[in-house]
GROMACS .gro file of C-alpha atoms in nm:
model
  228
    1UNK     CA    1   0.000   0.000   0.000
    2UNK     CA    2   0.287   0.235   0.046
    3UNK     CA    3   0.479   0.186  -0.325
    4UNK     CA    4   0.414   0.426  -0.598
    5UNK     CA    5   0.283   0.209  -0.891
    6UNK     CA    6   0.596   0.163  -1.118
    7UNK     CA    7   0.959   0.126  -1.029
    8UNK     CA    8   1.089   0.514  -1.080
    9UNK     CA    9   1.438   0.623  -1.251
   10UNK     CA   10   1.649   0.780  -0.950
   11UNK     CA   11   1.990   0.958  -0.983
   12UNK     CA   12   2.224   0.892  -0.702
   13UNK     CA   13   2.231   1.248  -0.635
   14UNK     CA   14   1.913   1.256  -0.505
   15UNK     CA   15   1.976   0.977  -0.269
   16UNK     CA   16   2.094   0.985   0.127
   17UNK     CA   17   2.093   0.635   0.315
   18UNK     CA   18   1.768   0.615   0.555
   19UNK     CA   19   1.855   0.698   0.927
   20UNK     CA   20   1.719   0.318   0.962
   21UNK     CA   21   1.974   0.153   0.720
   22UNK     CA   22   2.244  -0.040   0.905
   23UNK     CA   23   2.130  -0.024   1.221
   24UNK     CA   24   2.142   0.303   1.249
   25UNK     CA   25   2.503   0.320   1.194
   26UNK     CA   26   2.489   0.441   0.860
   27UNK     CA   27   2.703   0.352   0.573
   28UNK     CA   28   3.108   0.200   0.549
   29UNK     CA   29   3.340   0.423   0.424
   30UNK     CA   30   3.525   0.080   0.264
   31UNK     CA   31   3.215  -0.052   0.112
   32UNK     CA   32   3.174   0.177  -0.064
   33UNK     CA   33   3.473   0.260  -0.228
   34UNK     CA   34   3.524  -0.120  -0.260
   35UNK     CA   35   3.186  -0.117  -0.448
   36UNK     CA   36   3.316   0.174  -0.699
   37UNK     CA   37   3.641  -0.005  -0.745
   38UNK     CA   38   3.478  -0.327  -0.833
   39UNK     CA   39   3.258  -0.060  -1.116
   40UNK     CA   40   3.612   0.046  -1.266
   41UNK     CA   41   3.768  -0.257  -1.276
   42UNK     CA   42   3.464  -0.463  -1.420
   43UNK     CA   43   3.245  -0.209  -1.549
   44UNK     CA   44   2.897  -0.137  -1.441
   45UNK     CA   45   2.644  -0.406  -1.400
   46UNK     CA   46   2.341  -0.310  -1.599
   47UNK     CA   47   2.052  -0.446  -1.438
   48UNK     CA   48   1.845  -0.674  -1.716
   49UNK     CA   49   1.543  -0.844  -1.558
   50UNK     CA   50   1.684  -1.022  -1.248
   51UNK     CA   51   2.044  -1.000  -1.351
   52UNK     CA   52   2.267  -0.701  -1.237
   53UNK     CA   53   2.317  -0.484  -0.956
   54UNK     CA   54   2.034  -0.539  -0.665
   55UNK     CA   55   1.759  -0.298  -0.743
   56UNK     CA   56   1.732   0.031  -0.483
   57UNK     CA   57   1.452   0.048  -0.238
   58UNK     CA   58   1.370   0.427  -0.167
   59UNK     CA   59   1.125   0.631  -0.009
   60UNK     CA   60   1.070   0.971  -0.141
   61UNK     CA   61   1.126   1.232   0.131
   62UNK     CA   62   1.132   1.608   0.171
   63UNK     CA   63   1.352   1.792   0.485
   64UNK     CA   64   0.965   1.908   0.605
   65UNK     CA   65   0.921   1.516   0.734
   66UNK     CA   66   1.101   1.402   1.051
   67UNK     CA   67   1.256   1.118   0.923
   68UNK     CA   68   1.321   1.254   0.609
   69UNK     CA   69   1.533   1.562   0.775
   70UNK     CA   70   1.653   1.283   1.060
   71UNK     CA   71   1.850   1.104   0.782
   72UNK     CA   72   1.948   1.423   0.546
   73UNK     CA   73   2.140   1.589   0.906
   74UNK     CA   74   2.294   1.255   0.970
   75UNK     CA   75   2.412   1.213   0.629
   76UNK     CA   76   2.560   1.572   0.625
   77UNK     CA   77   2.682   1.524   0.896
   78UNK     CA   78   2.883   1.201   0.855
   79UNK     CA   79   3.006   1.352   0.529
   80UNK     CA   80   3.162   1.597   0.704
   81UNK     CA   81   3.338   1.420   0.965
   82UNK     CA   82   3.440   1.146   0.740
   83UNK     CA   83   3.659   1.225   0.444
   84UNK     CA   84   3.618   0.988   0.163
   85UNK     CA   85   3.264   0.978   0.148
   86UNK     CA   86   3.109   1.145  -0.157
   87UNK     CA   87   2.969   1.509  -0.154
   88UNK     CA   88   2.658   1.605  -0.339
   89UNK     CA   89   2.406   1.886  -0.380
   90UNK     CA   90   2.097   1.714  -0.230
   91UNK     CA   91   1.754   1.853  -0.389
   92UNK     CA   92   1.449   1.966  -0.186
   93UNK     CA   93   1.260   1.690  -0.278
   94UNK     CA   94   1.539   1.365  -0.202
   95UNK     CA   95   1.500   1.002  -0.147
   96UNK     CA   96   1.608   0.780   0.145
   97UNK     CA   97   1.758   0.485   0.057
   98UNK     CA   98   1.596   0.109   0.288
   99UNK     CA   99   1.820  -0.091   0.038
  100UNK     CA  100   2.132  -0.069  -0.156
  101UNK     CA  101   2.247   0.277  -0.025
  102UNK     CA  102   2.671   0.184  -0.074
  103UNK     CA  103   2.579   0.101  -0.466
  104UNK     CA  104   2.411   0.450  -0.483
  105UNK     CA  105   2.677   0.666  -0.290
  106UNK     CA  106   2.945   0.440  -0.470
  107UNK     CA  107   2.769   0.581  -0.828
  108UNK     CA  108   2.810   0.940  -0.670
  109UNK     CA  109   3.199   0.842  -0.634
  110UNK     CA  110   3.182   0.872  -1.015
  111UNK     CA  111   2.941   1.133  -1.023
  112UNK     CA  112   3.171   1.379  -0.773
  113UNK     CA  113   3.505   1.213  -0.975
  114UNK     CA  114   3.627   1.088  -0.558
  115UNK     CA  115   3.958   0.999  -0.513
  116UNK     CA  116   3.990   0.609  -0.424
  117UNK     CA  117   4.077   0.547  -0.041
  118UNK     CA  118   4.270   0.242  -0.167
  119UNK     CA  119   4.451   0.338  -0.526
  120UNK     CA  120   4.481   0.758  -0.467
  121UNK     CA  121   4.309   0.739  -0.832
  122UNK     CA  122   4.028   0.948  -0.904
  123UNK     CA  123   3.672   0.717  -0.996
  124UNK     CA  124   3.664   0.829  -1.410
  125UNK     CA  125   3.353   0.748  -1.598
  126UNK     CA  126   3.589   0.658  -1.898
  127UNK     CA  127   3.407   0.457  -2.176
  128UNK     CA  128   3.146   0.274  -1.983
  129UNK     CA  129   2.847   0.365  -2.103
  130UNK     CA  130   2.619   0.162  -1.883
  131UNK     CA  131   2.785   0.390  -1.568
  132UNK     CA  132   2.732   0.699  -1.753
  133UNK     CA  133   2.329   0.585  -1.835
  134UNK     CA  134   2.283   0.497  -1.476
  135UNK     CA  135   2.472   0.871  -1.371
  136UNK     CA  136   2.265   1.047  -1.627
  137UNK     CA  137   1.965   0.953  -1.670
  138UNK     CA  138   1.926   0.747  -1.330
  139UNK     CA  139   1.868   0.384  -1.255
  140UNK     CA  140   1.505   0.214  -1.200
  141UNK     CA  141   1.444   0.176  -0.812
  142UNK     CA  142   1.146   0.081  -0.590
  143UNK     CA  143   0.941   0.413  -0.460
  144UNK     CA  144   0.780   0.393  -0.147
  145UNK     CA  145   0.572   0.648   0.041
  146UNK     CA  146   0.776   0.907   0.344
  147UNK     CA  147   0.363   0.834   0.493
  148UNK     CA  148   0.512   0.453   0.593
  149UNK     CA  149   0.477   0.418   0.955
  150UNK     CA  150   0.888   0.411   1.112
  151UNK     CA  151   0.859   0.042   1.226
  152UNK     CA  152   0.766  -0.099   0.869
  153UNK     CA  153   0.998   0.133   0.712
  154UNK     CA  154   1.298  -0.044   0.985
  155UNK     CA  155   1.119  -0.415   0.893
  156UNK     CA  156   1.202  -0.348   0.522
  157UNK     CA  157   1.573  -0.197   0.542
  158UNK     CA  158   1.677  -0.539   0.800
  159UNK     CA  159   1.483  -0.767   0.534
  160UNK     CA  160   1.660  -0.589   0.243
  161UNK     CA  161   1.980  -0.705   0.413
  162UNK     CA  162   1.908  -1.036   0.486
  163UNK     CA  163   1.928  -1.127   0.082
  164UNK     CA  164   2.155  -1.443   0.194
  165UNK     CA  165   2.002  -1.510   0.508
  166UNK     CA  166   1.705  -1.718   0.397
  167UNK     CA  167   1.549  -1.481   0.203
  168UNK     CA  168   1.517  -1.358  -0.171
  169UNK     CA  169   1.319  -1.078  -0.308
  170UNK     CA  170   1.223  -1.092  -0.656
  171UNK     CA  171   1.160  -0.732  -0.851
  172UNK     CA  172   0.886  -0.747  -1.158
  173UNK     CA  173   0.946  -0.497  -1.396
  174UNK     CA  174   0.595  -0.286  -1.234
  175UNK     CA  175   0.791  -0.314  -0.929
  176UNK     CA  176   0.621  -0.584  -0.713
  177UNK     CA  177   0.790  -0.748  -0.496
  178UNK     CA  178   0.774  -1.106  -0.408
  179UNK     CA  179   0.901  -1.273  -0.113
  180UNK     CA  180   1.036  -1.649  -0.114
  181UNK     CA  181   1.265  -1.855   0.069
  182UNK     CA  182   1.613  -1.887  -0.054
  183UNK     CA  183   1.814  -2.150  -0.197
  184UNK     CA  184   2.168  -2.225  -0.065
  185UNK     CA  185   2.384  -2.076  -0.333
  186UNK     CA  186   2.722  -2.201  -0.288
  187UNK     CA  187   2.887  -1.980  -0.580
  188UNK     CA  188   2.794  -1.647  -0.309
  189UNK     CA  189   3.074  -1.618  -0.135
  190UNK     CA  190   3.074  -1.634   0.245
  191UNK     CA  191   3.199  -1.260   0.281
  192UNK     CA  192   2.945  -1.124   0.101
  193UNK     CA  193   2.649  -1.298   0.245
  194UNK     CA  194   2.811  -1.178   0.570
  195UNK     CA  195   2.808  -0.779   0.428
  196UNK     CA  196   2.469  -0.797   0.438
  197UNK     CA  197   2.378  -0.817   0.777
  198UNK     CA  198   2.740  -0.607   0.926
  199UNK     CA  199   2.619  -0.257   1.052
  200UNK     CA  200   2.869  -0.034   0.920
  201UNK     CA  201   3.146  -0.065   1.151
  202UNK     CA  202   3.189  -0.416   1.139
  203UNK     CA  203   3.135  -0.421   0.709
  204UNK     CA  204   3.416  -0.184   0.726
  205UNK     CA  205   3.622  -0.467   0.924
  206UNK     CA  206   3.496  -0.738   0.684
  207UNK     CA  207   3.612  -0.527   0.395
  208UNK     CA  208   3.969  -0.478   0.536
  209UNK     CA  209   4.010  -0.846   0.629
  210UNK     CA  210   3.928  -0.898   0.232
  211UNK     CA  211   4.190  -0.610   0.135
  212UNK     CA  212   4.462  -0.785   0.442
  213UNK     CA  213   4.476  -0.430   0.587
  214UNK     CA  214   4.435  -0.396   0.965
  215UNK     CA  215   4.313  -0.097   1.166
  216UNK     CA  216   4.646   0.055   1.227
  217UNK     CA  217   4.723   0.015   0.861
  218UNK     CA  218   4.387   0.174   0.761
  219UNK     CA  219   4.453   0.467   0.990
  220UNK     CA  220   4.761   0.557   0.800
  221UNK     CA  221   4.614   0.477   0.476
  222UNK     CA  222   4.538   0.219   0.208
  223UNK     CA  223   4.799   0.296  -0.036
  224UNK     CA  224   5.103   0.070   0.019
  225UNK     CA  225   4.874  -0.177   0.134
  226UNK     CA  226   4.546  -0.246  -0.077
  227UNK     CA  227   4.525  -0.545  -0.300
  228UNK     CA  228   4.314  -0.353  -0.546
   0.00000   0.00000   0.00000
């Protein structure tokens, strides 16, 4: 009752994570970067049907509702204190991301040309032209209502990130969603199914045990370090 009818094209600049997303410990610096990394060294995963990058679940907000202005302060805020994260003019009217919020603030890496925590390299567009669709024109995502009472709006963001915990959700093209239980997939690797149910400090340890880079190592930086 609270999704808008069809699935809606959204650019990643009109997108700040929901103050419910992780736990309410917002996004990992790593993740995303790792995400964008994986973009420029494999190119961007179009989405075609079921196949691709996982679709976004948003909820259109303005700064007049209290959850809506709840997540656009924290987000401001985190970008402030935390360098690395990407910087974008945020409309008046926005959207709060329940579900894939490091793919869409990875996409503003591009957007924003970021320099890579890990490489020192700037994130170039170059001749992808997938990336450059999904920057310019936006990418299809799930639209739900900012009138979604706060608990079912938290039920959705811990069920959007518990894809490989016994759960799939399958997208139709009109944006339905339907719920069934998952099959064992052995090709997903274990450190993946385990990013999606880290809050963000502990996805930010799982990515560094990936890279072989410990906290005192990340603290001085990713440079001499990073397998990527």
């Amino acid at each position: 009752m609270w999704r808008e009818d069809k699935v809606v094209k959204v650019k990643s600049s009109s997108v700040v994570p929901d103050a419910t997303n992780r736990d309410r410990t917002g996004l990992s610096l790593e993740h995303v970067h790792f995400i964008a990394t994986l973009m420029s060294q494999n190119g961007f995963q179009k989405r075609v049907g079921n196949q691709g990058h996982d679709i976004p679940v948003l909820v259109r907000e303005t700064c007049e509702s209290d959850q809506g202005k709840r997540s656009l302060e924290k987000w401001r805020r985190l970008t402030k204190e935390v360098v690395g994260f990407p910087i974008v003019e945020v409309p008046k009217e926005y959207f709060c991301s329940l579900g894939n919020g490091h793919f869409t603030q990875a996409l503003n890496l591009f957007r924003t040309e970021a320099t890579s925590i890990f490489s020192g390299q700037k994130f170039k567009i170059a001749e992808d032209k997938d990336l450059r669709e999904a920057l310019e024109c936006g990418v299809e995502s799930i639209v739900l209502s900012r009138d979604m009472p706060w608990q079912d709006r938290k039920f959705i963001s811990e069920m959007l990130n518990r894809t490989h915990d016994g759960v799939t959700w399958l997208v139709e093209k009109n944006g339905a969603i339907t719920i069934k239980k998952a099959e064992f997939d052995k090709k997903t690797p274990q450190w993946e199914a385990l990013s999606k149910v880290c809050d963000a400090e502990q996805l930010s340890c799982l990515i560094r045990s990936k890279l072989g880079v410990d906290y005192a190592q990340a603290e001085r930086g990713y440079l001499a370090k990073s397998k990527l």
